[in-house]
PDB file of C-alpha atoms in Angstrom:
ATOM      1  CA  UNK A  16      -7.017  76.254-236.946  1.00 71.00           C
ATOM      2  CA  UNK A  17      -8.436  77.967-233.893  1.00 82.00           C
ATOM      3  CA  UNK A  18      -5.967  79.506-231.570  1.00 86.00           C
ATOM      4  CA  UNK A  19      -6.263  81.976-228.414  1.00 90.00           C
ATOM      5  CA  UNK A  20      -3.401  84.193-226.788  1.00 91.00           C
ATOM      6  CA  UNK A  21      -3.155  86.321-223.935  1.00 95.00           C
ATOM      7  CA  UNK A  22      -0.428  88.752-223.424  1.00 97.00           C
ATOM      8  CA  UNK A  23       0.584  90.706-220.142  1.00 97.00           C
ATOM      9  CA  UNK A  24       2.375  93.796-220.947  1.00 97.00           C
ATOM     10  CA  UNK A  25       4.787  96.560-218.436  1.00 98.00           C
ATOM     11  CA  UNK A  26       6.279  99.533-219.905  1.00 97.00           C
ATOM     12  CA  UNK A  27       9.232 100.495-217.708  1.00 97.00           C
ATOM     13  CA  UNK A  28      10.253 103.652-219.783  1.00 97.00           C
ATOM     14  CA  UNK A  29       7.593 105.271-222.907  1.00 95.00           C
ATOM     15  CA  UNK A  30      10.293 103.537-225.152  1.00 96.00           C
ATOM     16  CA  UNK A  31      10.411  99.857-223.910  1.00 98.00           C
ATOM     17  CA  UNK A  32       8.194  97.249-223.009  1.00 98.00           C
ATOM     18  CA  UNK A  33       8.127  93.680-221.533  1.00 98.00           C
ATOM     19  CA  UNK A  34       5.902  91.346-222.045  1.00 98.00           C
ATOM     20  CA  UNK A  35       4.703  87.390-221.628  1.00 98.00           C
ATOM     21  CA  UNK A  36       2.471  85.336-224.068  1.00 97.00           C
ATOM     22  CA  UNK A  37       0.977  82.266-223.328  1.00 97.00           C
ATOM     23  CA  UNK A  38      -1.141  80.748-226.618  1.00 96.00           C
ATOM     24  CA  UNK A  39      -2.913  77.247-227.132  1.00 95.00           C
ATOM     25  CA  UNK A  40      -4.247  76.053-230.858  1.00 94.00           C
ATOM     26  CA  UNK A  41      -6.268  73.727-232.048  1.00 92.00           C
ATOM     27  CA  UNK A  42      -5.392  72.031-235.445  1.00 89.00           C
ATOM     28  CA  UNK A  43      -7.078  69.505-237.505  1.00 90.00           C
ATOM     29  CA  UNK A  44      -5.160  66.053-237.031  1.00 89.00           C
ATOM     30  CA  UNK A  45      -2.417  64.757-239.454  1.00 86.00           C
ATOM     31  CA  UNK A  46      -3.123  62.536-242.589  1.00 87.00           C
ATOM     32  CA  UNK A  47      -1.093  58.859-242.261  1.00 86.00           C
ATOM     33  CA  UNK A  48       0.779  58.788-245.653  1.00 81.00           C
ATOM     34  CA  UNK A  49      -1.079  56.364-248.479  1.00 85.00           C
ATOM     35  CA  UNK A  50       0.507  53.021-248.511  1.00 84.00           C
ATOM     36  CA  UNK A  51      -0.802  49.272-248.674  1.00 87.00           C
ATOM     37  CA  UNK A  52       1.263  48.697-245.695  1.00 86.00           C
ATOM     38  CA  UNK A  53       0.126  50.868-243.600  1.00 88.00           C
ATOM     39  CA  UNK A  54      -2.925  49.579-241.510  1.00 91.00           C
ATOM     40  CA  UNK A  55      -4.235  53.034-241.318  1.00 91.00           C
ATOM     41  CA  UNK A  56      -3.599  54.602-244.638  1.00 89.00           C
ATOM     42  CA  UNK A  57      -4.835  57.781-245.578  1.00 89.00           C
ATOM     43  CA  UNK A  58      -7.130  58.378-242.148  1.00 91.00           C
ATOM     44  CA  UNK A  59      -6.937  61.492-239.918  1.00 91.00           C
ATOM     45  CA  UNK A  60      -5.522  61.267-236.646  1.00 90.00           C
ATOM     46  CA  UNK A  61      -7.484  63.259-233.208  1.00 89.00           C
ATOM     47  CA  UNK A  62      -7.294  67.405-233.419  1.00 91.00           C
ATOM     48  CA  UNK A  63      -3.787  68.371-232.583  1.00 91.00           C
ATOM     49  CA  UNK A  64      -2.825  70.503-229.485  1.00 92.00           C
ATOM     50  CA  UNK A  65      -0.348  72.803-229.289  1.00 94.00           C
ATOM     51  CA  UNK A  66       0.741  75.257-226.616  1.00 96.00           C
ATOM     52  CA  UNK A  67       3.230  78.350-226.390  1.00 97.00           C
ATOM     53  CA  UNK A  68       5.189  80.353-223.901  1.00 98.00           C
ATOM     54  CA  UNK A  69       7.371  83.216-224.779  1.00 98.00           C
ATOM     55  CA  UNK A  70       8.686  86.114-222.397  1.00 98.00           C
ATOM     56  CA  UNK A  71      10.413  89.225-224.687  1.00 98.00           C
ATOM     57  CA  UNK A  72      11.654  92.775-224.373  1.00 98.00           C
ATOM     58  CA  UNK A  73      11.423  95.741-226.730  1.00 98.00           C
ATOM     59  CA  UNK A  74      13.479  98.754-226.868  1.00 98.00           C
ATOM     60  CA  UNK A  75      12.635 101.956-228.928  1.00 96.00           C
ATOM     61  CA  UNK A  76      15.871 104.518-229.007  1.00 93.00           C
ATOM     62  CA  UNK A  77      15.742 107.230-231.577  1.00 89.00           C
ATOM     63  CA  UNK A  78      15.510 105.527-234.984  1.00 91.00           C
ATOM     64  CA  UNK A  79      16.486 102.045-233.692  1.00 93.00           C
ATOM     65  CA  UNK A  80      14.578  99.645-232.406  1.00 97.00           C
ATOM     66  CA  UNK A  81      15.600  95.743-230.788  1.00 97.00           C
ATOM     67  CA  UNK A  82      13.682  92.796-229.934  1.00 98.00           C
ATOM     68  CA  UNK A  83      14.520  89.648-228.079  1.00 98.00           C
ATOM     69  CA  UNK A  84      12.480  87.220-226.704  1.00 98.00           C
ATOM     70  CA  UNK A  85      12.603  83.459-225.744  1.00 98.00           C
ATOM     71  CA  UNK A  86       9.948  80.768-226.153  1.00 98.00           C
ATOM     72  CA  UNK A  87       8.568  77.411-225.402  1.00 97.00           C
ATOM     73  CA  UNK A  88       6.120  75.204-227.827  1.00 96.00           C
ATOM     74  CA  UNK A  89       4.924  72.012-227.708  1.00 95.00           C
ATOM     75  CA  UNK A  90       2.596  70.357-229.658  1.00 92.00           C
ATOM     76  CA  UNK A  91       1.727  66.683-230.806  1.00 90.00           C
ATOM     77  CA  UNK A  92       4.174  64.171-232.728  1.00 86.00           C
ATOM     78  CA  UNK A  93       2.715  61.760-235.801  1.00 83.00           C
ATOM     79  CA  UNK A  94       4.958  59.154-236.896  1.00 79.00           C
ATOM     80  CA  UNK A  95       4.634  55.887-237.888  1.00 78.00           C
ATOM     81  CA  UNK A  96       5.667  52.992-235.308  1.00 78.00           C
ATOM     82  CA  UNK A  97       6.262  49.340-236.630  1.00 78.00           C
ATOM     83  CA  UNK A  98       3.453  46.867-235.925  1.00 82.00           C
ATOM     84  CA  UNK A  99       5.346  43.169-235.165  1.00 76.00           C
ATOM     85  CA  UNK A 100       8.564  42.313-236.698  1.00 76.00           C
ATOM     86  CA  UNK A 101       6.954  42.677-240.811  1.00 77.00           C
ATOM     87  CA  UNK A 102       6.524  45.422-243.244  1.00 82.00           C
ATOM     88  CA  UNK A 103       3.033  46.566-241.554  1.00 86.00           C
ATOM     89  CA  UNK A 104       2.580  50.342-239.986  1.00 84.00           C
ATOM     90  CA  UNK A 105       0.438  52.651-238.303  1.00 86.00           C
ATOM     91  CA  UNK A 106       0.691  56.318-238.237  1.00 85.00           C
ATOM     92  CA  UNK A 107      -0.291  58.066-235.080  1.00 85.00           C
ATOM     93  CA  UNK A 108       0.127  60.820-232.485  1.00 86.00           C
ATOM     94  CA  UNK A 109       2.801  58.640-230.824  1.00 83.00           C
ATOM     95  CA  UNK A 110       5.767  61.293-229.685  1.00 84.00           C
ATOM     96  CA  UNK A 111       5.662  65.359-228.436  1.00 89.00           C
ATOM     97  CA  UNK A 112       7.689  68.046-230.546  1.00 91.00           C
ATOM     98  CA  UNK A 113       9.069  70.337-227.803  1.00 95.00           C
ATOM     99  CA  UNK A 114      10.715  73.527-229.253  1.00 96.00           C
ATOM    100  CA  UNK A 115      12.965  75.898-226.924  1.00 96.00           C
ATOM    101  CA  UNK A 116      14.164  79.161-228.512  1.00 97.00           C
ATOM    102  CA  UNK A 117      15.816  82.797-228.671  1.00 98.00           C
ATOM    103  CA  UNK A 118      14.884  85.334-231.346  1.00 98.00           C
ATOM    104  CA  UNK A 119      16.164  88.705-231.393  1.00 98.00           C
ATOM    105  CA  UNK A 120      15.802  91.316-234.222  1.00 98.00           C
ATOM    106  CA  UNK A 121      17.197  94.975-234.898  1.00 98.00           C
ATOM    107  CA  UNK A 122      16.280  97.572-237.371  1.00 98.00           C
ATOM    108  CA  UNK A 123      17.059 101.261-237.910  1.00 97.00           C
ATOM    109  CA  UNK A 124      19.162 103.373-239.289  1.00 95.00           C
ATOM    110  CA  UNK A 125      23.120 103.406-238.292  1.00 92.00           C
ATOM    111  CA  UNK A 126      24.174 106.315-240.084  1.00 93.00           C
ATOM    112  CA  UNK A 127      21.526 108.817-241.630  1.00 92.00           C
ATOM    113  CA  UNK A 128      21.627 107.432-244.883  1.00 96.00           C
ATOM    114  CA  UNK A 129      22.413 103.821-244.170  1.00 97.00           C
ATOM    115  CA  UNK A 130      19.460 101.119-242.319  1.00 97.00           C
ATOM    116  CA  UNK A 131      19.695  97.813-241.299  1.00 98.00           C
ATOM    117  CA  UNK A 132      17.153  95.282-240.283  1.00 98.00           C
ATOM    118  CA  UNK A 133      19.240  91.925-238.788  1.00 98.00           C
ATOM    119  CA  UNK A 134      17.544  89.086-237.134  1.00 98.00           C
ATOM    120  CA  UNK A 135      18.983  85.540-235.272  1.00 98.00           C
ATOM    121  CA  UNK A 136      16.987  82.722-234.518  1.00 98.00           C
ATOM    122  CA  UNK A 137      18.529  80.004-232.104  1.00 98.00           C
ATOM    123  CA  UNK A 138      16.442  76.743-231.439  1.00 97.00           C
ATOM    124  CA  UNK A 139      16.252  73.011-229.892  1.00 96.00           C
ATOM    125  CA  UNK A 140      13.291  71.534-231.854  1.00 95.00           C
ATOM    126  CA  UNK A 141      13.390  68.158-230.434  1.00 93.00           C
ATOM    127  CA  UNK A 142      11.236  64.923-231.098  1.00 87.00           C
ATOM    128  CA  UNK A 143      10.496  63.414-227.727  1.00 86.00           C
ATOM    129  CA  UNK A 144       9.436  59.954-227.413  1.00 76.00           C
ATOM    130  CA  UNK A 145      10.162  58.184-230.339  1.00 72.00           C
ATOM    131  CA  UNK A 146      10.059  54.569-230.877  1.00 65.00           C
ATOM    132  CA  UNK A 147      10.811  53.225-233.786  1.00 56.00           C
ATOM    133  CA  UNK A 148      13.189  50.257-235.460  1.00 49.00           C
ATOM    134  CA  UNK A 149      15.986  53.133-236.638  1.00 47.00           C
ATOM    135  CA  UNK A 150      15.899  55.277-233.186  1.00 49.00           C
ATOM    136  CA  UNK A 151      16.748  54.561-229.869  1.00 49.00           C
ATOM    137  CA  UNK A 152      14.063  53.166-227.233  1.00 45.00           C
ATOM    138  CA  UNK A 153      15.226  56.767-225.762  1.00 44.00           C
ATOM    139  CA  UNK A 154      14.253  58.276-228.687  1.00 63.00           C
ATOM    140  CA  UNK A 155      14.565  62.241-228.677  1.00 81.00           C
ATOM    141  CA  UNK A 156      15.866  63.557-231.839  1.00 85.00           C
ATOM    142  CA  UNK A 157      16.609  66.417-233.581  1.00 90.00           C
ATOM    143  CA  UNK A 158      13.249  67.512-235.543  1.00 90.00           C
ATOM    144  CA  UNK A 159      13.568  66.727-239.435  1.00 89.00           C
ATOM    145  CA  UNK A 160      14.446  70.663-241.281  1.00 92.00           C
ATOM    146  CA  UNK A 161      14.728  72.728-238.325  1.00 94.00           C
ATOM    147  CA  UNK A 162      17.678  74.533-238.230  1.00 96.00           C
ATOM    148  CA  UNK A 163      19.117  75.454-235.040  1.00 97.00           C
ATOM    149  CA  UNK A 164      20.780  78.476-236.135  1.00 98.00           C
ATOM    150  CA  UNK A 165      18.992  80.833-238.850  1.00 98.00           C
ATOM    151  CA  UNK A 166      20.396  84.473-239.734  1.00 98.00           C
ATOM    152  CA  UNK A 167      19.952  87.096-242.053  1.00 98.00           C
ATOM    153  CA  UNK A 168      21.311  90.732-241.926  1.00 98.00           C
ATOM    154  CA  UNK A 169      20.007  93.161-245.260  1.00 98.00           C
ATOM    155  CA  UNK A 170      21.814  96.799-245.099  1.00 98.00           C
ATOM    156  CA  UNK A 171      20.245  99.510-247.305  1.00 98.00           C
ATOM    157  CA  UNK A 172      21.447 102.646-248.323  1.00 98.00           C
ATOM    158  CA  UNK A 173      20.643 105.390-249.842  1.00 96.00           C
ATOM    159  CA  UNK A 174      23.181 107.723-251.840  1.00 97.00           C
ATOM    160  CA  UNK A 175      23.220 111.406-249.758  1.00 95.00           C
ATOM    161  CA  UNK A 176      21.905 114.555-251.087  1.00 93.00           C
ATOM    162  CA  UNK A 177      24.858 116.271-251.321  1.00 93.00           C
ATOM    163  CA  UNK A 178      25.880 114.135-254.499  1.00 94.00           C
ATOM    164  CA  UNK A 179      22.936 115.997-256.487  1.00 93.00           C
ATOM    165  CA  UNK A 180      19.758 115.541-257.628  1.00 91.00           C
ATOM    166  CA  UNK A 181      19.972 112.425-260.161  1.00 92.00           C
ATOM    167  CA  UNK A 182      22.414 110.021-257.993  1.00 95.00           C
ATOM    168  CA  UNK A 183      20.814 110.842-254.648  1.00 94.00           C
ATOM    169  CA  UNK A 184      17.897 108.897-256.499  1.00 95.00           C
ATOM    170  CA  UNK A 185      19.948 105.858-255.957  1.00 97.00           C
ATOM    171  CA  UNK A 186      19.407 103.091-253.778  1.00 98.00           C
ATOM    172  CA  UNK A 187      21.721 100.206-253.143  1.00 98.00           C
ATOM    173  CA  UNK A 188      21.164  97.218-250.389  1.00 98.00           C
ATOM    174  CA  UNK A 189      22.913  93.656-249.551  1.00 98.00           C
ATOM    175  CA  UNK A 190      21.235  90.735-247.674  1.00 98.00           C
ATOM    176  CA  UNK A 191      22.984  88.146-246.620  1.00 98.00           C
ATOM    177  CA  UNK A 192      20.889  84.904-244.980  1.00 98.00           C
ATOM    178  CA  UNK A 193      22.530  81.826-242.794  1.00 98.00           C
ATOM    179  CA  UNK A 194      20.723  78.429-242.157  1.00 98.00           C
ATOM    180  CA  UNK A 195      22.828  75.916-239.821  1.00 97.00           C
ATOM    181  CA  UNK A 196      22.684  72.011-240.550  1.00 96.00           C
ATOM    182  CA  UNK A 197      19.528  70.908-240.444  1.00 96.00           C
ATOM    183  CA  UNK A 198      18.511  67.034-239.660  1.00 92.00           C
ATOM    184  CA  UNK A 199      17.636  65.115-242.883  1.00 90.00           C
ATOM    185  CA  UNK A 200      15.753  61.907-241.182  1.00 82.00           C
ATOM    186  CA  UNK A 201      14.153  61.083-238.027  1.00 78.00           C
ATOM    187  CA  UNK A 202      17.347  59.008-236.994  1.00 79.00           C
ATOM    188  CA  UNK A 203      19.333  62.107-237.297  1.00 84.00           C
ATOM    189  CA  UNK A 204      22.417  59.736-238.838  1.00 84.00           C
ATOM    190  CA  UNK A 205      21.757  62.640-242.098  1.00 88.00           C
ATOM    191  CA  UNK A 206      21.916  66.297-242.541  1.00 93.00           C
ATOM    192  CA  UNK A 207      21.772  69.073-244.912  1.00 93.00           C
ATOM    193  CA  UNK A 208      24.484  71.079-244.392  1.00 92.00           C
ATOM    194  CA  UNK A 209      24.814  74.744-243.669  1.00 97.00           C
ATOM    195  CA  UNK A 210      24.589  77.211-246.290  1.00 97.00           C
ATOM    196  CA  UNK A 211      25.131  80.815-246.981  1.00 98.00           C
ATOM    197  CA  UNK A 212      23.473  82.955-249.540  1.00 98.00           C
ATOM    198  CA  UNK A 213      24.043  86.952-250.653  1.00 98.00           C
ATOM    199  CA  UNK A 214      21.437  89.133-252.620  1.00 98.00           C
ATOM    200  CA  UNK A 215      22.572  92.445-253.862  1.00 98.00           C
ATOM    201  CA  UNK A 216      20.311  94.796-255.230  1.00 98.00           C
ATOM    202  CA  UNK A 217      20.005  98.574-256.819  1.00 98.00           C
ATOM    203  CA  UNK A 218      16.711 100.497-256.798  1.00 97.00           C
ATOM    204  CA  UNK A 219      16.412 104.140-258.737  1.00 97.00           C
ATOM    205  CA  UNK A 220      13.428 106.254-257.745  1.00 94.00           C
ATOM    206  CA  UNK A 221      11.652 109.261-259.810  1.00 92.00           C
ATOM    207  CA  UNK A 222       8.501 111.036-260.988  1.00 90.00           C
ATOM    208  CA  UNK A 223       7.090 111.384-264.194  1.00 86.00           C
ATOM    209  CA  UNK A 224       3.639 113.445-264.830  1.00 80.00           C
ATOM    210  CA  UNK A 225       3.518 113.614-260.974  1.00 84.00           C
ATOM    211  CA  UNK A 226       3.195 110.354-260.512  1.00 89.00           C
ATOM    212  CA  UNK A 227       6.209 108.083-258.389  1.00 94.00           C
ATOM    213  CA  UNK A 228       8.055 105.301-260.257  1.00 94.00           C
ATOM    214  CA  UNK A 229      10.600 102.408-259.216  1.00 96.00           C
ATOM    215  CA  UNK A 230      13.421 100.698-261.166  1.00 97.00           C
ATOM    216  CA  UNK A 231      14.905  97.748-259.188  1.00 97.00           C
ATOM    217  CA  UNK A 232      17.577  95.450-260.419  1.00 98.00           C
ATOM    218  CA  UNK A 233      19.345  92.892-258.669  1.00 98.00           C
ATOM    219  CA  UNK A 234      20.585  89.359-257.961  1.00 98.00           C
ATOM    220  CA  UNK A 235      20.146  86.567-255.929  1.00 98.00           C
ATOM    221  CA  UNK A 236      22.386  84.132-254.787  1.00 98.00           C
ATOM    222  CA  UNK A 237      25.198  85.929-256.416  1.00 98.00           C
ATOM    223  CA  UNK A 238      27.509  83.277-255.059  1.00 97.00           C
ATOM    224  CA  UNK A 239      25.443  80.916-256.918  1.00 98.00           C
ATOM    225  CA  UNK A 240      25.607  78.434-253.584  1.00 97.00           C
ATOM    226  CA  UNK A 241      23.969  75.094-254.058  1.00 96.00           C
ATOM    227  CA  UNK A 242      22.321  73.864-250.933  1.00 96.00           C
ATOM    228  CA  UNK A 243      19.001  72.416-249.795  1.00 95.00           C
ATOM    229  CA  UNK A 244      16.051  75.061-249.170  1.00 94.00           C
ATOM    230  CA  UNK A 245      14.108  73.120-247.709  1.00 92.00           C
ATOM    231  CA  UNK A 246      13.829  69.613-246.206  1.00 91.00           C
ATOM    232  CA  UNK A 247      10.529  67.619-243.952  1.00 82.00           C
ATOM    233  CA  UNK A 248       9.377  64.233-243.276  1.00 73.00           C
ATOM    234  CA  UNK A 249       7.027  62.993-246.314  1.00 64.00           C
ATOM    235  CA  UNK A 250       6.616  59.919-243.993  1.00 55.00           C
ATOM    236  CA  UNK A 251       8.218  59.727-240.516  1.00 50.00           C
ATOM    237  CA  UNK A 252       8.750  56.542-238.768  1.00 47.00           C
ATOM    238  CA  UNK A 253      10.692  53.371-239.124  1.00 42.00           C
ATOM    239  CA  UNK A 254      12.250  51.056-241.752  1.00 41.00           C
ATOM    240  CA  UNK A 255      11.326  51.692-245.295  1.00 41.00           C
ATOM    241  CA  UNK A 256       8.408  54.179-243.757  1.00 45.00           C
ATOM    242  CA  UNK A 257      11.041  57.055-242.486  1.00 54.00           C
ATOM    243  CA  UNK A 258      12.049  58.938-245.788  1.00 68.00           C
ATOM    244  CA  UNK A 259      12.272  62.712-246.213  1.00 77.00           C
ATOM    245  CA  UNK A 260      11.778  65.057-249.211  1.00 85.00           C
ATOM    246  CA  UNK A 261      14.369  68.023-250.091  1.00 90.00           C
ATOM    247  CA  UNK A 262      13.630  70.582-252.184  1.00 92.00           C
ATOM    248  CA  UNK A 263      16.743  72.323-254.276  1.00 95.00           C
ATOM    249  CA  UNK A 264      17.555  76.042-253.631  1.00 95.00           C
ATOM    250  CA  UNK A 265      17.537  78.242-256.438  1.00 96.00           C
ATOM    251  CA  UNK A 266      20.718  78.801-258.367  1.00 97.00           C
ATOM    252  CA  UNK A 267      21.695  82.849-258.690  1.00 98.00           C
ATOM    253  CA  UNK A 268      18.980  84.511-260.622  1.00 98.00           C
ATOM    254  CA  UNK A 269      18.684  87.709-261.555  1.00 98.00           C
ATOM    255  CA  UNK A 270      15.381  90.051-261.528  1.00 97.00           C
ATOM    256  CA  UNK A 271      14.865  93.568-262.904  1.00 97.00           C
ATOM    257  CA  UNK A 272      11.300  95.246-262.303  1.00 97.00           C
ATOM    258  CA  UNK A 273       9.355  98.367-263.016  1.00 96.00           C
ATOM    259  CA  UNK A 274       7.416  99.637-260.522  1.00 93.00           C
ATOM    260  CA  UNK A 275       4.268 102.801-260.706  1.00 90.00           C
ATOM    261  CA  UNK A 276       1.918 103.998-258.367  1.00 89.00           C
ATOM    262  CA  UNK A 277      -1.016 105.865-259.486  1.00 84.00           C
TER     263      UNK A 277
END
């Protein structure tokens, strides 16, 4: 993949900063699935184009530091289209995949012994122009696994001084991650769900023969939630051609690791 960017930046104030990005790629073509029906199978289609916009602002204030910007991608759509009324396909560059979006992020520390790093995604990843037997002639869907709302907060903190020399070596942090419904097939008539996960996690820090050591323990999914971690388009297009692949999220798991540098 080749791609080239060019950034203008103005810095109002020493501690914040606006800036614009504009960025094309060039990516090799997608591979039509492998099928007997499919009058194409298996072949490459043309390089793939794709071209970004995105306009942000940075703050820096003390130990805290935010980030929001909004964007604008678009880059080529393969699918398969229908050839007659019978089972036959072709897979091609047929549609556009136009994706609008607001990120922000925030990380510091809120109180002098407690960080956070938070971050929000909002997009419209939309399919435009497709054609098929199971969408409209109209055709602009909701793009197969993109979530338009993702969100994860983790807090850390660290247990103060004052409580000695042996506890103040301990570490304790929470992280908990959103993903909105996502759209399960190109027709958008199924979706994931939403889901909600929570890792919590203790870390204990010391030094033997001069040399630093880490203990972590913690969990993941301690809620043991069952949802969907991820979900794409193993072969987009119409009629028996438009099916999806999902991919199960882990169930709660815990992990406990010893950690020295030398």
């Amino acid at each position: 993949e080749m791609c080239m960017r060019h950034s203008l930046f103005y810095k109002p104030t020493d501690n914040q900063t606006l800036y614009f990005t504009w960025g094309r790629s060039i990516q090799p073509g997608s591979t039509a699935p492998t099928a007997s029906n499919i009058i194409n199978s298996a072949q490459t289609t043309d390089t793939m184009r794709a071209e970004e916009y995105e306009v942000g602002y940075k703050l820096h204030y003390h130990q805290f530091s935010l980030n929001v910007d909004g964007f604008r991608i678009s880059s080529p759509y393969a699918y398969m289209q229908q050839i007659g009324t019978g089972n036959t396909y072709q897979y091609g560059i047929y549609g556009t995949q136009r994706n609008y979006g607001v990120e922000a992020q925030i990380s510091g520390y809120i109180l002098p012994n407690l960080s956070v790093m938070a971050g929000m995604t909002w997009i419209d990843a939309e399919a435009l122009n497709v054609r098929s037997s199971t969408v409209s002639a109209s055709g602009n869907k909701e793009v197969v696994g993109a979530a338009p709302i993702q969100a994860n907060i983790l807090l850390d903190y660290r247990l103060p001084a004052s409580m000695g020399p042996i506890a103040s070596r301990f570490a304790f942090n929470a992280n908990v991650h959103y993903v909105g419904n996502r759209a399960a097939n190109i027709a958008n008539t199924l979706y994931t769900g939403d889901y909600t996960t929570l890792d919590l996690g203790t870390r204990y820090a010391f030094s033997t023969a001069q040399y630093p050591w880490m203990i972590r323990f913690g969990v993941s999914n301690v809620t043991n939630e069952r949802y969907w971690a991820s979900v794409y388009p193993s072969a987009t297009g119409s009629g028996s051609g438009a099916t999806s692949s999902l991919f199960a999220g882990l169930p709660r798991v815990y992990h406990f690791t010893v950690e020295a540098d030398f």
